PDB file of C-alpha atoms in Angstrom:
ATOM      1  CA  MET A   2      -0.082  -0.013  -0.078  1.00 94.00           C
ATOM      2  CA  LYS A   3       1.305   3.652  -0.656  1.00 94.00           C
ATOM      3  CA  LEU A   4      -0.042   7.046   0.244  1.00 94.00           C
ATOM      4  CA  MET A   5       0.344   9.853  -2.238  1.00 90.00           C
ATOM      5  CA  GLN A   6      -0.752  13.473  -2.202  1.00 88.00           C
ATOM      6  CA  SER A   7      -3.699  13.817  -4.702  1.00 80.00           C
ATOM      7  CA  ARG A   8      -3.143  16.808  -6.762  1.00 68.00           C
ATOM      8  CA  ASN A   9      -4.285  15.618 -10.078  1.00 61.00           C
ATOM      9  CA  VAL A  10      -7.878  14.995 -11.154  1.00 48.00           C
ATOM     10  CA  PHE A  11      -7.357  11.326 -12.109  1.00 54.00           C
ATOM     11  CA  HIS A  12      -8.774   9.995  -8.915  1.00 69.00           C
ATOM     12  CA  ASP A  13     -11.689  12.579  -8.463  1.00 76.00           C
ATOM     13  CA  GLU A  14     -14.596  10.228  -9.337  1.00 77.00           C
ATOM     14  CA  GLU A  15     -13.240   7.601  -7.299  1.00 79.00           C
ATOM     15  CA  ILE A  16     -12.531  10.103  -4.278  1.00 79.00           C
ATOM     16  CA  GLN A  17     -16.084  11.369  -4.555  1.00 79.00           C
ATOM     17  CA  GLU A  18     -17.558   7.752  -4.537  1.00 79.00           C
ATOM     18  CA  VAL A  19     -15.555   6.965  -1.233  1.00 81.00           C
ATOM     19  CA  LEU A  20     -16.571  10.359   0.257  1.00 80.00           C
ATOM     20  CA  LEU A  21     -20.282   9.664  -0.347  1.00 79.00           C
ATOM     21  CA  GLN A  22     -20.085   6.317   1.102  1.00 82.00           C
ATOM     22  CA  HIS A  23     -19.201   8.075   4.324  1.00 82.00           C
ATOM     23  CA  LYS A  24     -21.294  11.315   3.914  1.00 80.00           C
ATOM     24  CA  GLU A  25     -23.084  10.999   7.206  1.00 82.00           C
ATOM     25  CA  ALA A  26     -19.732  10.670   8.939  1.00 82.00           C
ATOM     26  CA  PHE A  27     -18.633  13.866   7.511  1.00 80.00           C
ATOM     27  CA  GLY A  28     -21.824  15.854   7.146  1.00 76.00           C
ATOM     28  CA  PHE A  29     -21.615  15.953   3.391  1.00 70.00           C
ATOM     29  CA  SER A  30     -24.474  16.484   0.962  1.00 64.00           C
ATOM     30  CA  ASP A  31     -25.071  14.193  -2.121  1.00 60.00           C
ATOM     31  CA  ILE A  32     -22.367  16.317  -4.129  1.00 61.00           C
ATOM     32  CA  VAL A  33     -18.839  16.656  -2.972  1.00 64.00           C
ATOM     33  CA  ASP A  34     -16.616  19.290  -4.547  1.00 72.00           C
ATOM     34  CA  VAL A  35     -13.356  17.390  -4.489  1.00 72.00           C
ATOM     35  CA  ASN A  36     -11.487  20.166  -6.129  1.00 71.00           C
ATOM     36  CA  ALA A  37     -12.415  22.624  -3.528  1.00 73.00           C
ATOM     37  CA  MET A  38     -11.346  20.145  -0.787  1.00 73.00           C
ATOM     38  CA  LYS A  39      -8.021  19.597  -2.523  1.00 69.00           C
ATOM     39  CA  ARG A  40      -7.546  23.563  -2.622  1.00 72.00           C
ATOM     40  CA  GLU A  41      -8.416  23.733   1.229  1.00 77.00           C
ATOM     41  CA  TYR A  42      -6.607  20.712   2.563  1.00 81.00           C
ATOM     42  CA  GLU A  43      -3.652  18.575   1.978  1.00 87.00           C
ATOM     43  CA  PHE A  44      -5.370  15.639   0.366  1.00 87.00           C
ATOM     44  CA  TYR A  45      -3.918  12.076   0.111  1.00 93.00           C
ATOM     45  CA  VAL A  46      -5.032   8.799  -1.459  1.00 91.00           C
ATOM     46  CA  ALA A  47      -3.948   5.369  -0.354  1.00 93.00           C
ATOM     47  CA  LEU A  48      -3.588   2.902  -3.276  1.00 92.00           C
ATOM     48  CA  ASN A  49      -3.517  -0.799  -2.761  1.00 92.00           C
ATOM     49  CA  CYS A  50      -1.119  -3.090  -4.357  1.00 92.00           C
ATOM     50  CA  GLU A  51      -3.272  -3.211  -7.519  1.00 92.00           C
ATOM     51  CA  ASN A  52      -2.851   0.607  -7.707  1.00 89.00           C
ATOM     52  CA  GLU A  53      -6.562   0.948  -6.791  1.00 88.00           C
ATOM     53  CA  LEU A  54      -8.184   3.489  -4.432  1.00 88.00           C
ATOM     54  CA  ALA A  55      -8.257   2.025  -0.957  1.00 93.00           C
ATOM     55  CA  GLY A  56      -9.070   5.051   0.984  1.00 92.00           C
ATOM     56  CA  LEU A  57      -8.123   8.636   1.603  1.00 92.00           C
ATOM     57  CA  GLY A  58      -7.185  11.260   4.202  1.00 94.00           C
ATOM     58  CA  TRP A  59      -6.848  14.927   4.521  1.00 92.00           C
ATOM     59  CA  ILE A  60      -4.919  17.252   6.740  1.00 96.00           C
ATOM     60  CA  ASP A  61      -5.934  20.698   7.859  1.00 94.00           C
ATOM     61  CA  THR A  62      -3.303  22.821   9.806  1.00 94.00           C
ATOM     62  CA  PHE A  63      -4.178  25.894  11.817  1.00 93.00           C
ATOM     63  CA  TYR A  64      -2.909  27.955  14.772  1.00 92.00           C
ATOM     64  CA  ASN A  65      -4.382  27.485  18.195  1.00 91.00           C
ATOM     65  CA  GLU A  66      -5.135  30.215  20.621  1.00 92.00           C
ATOM     66  CA  ASP A  67      -1.618  29.916  22.181  1.00 92.00           C
ATOM     67  CA  GLY A  68      -0.051  30.372  18.619  1.00 92.00           C
ATOM     68  CA  GLU A  69       1.050  26.748  18.271  1.00 92.00           C
ATOM     69  CA  VAL A  70       0.454  25.057  14.973  1.00 95.00           C
ATOM     70  CA  GLU A  71      -1.952  22.061  15.131  1.00 96.00           C
ATOM     71  CA  ALA A  72      -3.183  19.634  12.623  1.00 97.00           C
ATOM     72  CA  GLU A  73      -6.613  18.061  12.101  1.00 96.00           C
ATOM     73  CA  VAL A  74      -6.861  14.609  10.290  1.00 97.00           C
ATOM     74  CA  SER A  75      -9.799  12.996   8.570  1.00 95.00           C
ATOM     75  CA  LEU A  76      -9.857   9.757   6.845  1.00 95.00           C
ATOM     76  CA  CYS A  77     -12.215   7.280   5.253  1.00 92.00           C
ATOM     77  CA  VAL A  78     -11.652   3.766   3.695  1.00 92.00           C
ATOM     78  CA  TYR A  79     -13.205   2.378   0.695  1.00 86.00           C
ATOM     79  CA  LYS A  80     -15.812  -0.166   1.688  1.00 80.00           C
ATOM     80  CA  ASP A  81     -14.078  -3.063   0.107  1.00 83.00           C
ATOM     81  CA  GLU A  82     -10.921  -2.170   1.892  1.00 82.00           C
ATOM     82  CA  SER A  83     -12.282  -2.454   5.385  1.00 84.00           C
ATOM     83  CA  ASN A  84     -10.701  -4.492   8.246  1.00 87.00           C
ATOM     84  CA  LYS A  85      -7.445  -4.585   6.190  1.00 92.00           C
ATOM     85  CA  GLY A  86      -5.342  -2.121   8.112  1.00 94.00           C
ATOM     86  CA  THR A  87      -5.897   0.506   5.492  1.00 96.00           C
ATOM     87  CA  GLY A  88      -7.349   3.226   7.994  1.00 96.00           C
ATOM     88  CA  THR A  89      -4.294   2.500  10.270  1.00 97.00           C
ATOM     89  CA  PHE A  90      -1.796   2.835   7.347  1.00 98.00           C
ATOM     90  CA  ILE A  91      -3.455   6.184   6.355  1.00 97.00           C
ATOM     91  CA  LEU A  92      -3.452   7.594   9.749  1.00 98.00           C
ATOM     92  CA  LEU A  93       0.161   6.619  10.560  1.00 98.00           C
ATOM     93  CA  GLU A  94       1.560   7.899   7.237  1.00 98.00           C
ATOM     94  CA  MET A  95      -0.293  11.353   7.782  1.00 97.00           C
ATOM     95  CA  GLU A  96       1.057  11.541  11.233  1.00 98.00           C
ATOM     96  CA  LYS A  97       4.623  11.130   9.855  1.00 97.00           C
ATOM     97  CA  LEU A  98       3.946  13.809   7.324  1.00 96.00           C
ATOM     98  CA  ILE A  99       2.718  16.013  10.015  1.00 97.00           C
ATOM     99  CA  VAL A 100       5.536  15.353  12.457  1.00 96.00           C
ATOM    100  CA  ASN A 101       8.019  16.015   9.610  1.00 96.00           C
ATOM    101  CA  SER A 102       6.214  19.514   9.244  1.00 94.00           C
ATOM    102  CA  ASN A 103       7.329  20.211  12.926  1.00 92.00           C
ATOM    103  CA  VAL A 104       3.758  20.006  14.093  1.00 95.00           C
ATOM    104  CA  ASN A 105       3.319  17.927  17.099  1.00 91.00           C
ATOM    105  CA  ILE A 106      -0.386  18.241  18.089  1.00 96.00           C
ATOM    106  CA  ILE A 107      -2.897  16.236  15.951  1.00 98.00           C
ATOM    107  CA  ASN A 108      -6.557  16.362  16.224  1.00 97.00           C
ATOM    108  CA  SER A 109      -9.500  14.557  14.994  1.00 97.00           C
ATOM    109  CA  MET A 110     -13.111  15.476  15.206  1.00 95.00           C
ATOM    110  CA  ILE A 111     -15.637  12.629  15.006  1.00 95.00           C
ATOM    111  CA  LYS A 112     -19.067  13.783  14.224  1.00 92.00           C
ATOM    112  CA  ARG A 113     -22.024  12.300  16.108  1.00 91.00           C
ATOM    113  CA  SER A 114     -23.727  11.783  12.801  1.00 89.00           C
ATOM    114  CA  ASN A 115     -21.205   9.085  11.988  1.00 91.00           C
ATOM    115  CA  PRO A 116     -23.036   5.775  11.692  1.00 91.00           C
ATOM    116  CA  ASN A 117     -19.868   4.085  13.270  1.00 91.00           C
ATOM    117  CA  TYR A 118     -19.389   6.883  15.793  1.00 93.00           C
ATOM    118  CA  ASP A 119     -18.605   4.521  18.828  1.00 94.00           C
ATOM    119  CA  PHE A 120     -16.273   2.331  16.794  1.00 94.00           C
ATOM    120  CA  VAL A 121     -14.321   5.320  15.246  1.00 95.00           C
ATOM    121  CA  VAL A 122     -13.825   6.942  18.726  1.00 96.00           C
ATOM    122  CA  GLU A 123     -12.503   3.649  20.185  1.00 97.00           C
ATOM    123  CA  TRP A 124     -10.303   3.153  17.299  1.00 97.00           C
ATOM    124  CA  PHE A 125      -8.675   6.659  17.620  1.00 98.00           C
ATOM    125  CA  LEU A 126      -8.249   5.920  21.328  1.00 98.00           C
ATOM    126  CA  LYS A 127      -6.356   2.665  20.469  1.00 98.00           C
ATOM    127  CA  GLN A 128      -4.235   4.680  18.098  1.00 98.00           C
ATOM    128  CA  GLY A 129      -2.881   6.786  21.092  1.00 98.00           C
ATOM    129  CA  TYR A 130      -5.435   9.732  20.983  1.00 98.00           C
ATOM    130  CA  GLN A 131      -6.857  11.106  24.111  1.00 98.00           C
ATOM    131  CA  LEU A 132     -10.450  12.294  24.585  1.00 95.00           C
ATOM    132  CA  ILE A 133     -10.538  16.140  24.801  1.00 93.00           C
ATOM    133  CA  LEU A 134     -14.062  16.887  24.692  1.00 84.00           C
ATOM    134  CA  GLU A 135     -17.254  14.669  24.483  1.00 78.00           C
ATOM    135  CA  GLU A 136     -20.625  16.152  25.174  1.00 75.00           C
ATOM    136  CA  VAL A 137     -24.002  14.255  24.839  1.00 70.00           C
ATOM    137  CA  GLY A 138     -25.307  14.821  21.243  1.00 74.00           C
ATOM    138  CA  ALA A 139     -22.244  16.662  20.210  1.00 82.00           C
ATOM    139  CA  ASP A 140     -19.211  15.775  18.160  1.00 90.00           C
ATOM    140  CA  THR A 141     -16.160  14.367  19.945  1.00 94.00           C
ATOM    141  CA  TRP A 142     -12.752  15.931  19.899  1.00 95.00           C
ATOM    142  CA  LEU A 143      -9.638  13.726  20.207  1.00 97.00           C
ATOM    143  CA  GLN A 144      -6.039  14.840  20.499  1.00 97.00           C
ATOM    144  CA  LYS A 145      -2.549  13.124  20.272  1.00 98.00           C
ATOM    145  CA  ARG A 146       0.563  14.931  21.165  1.00 95.00           C
ATOM    146  CA  ILE A 147       3.756  13.557  19.377  1.00 89.00           C
TER     147      ILE A 147
END
């Protein structure tokens, strides 16, 4: 498996298909503007050994109120690639990219609308993230300091 930055339009239709499979998890409508997302975030695709889209992730960097740079990661896995370590691979590779950018605070926001909410929160906790904020009926904020 390999992770590469997606700057070209080669994968856009496949990316949109994967995103729409997870639209409730991210609060997307039935139309996802992949090009707009690529302009706003560092966008990556994971390709399996057959060079097919296995999943994707994106990174948003920002300054917190203390002036420190933080990153927020989001990812999703193509339905046929579930339970194969694809999500873990994407997350670990994005964490390496973030650390190499001299950022050591990584966040993930899990939307309550995600149909796999409990599983995803537990999965991030197993990846070393800590629960920062969880309120009944609200999204959950997880953070990892590297």
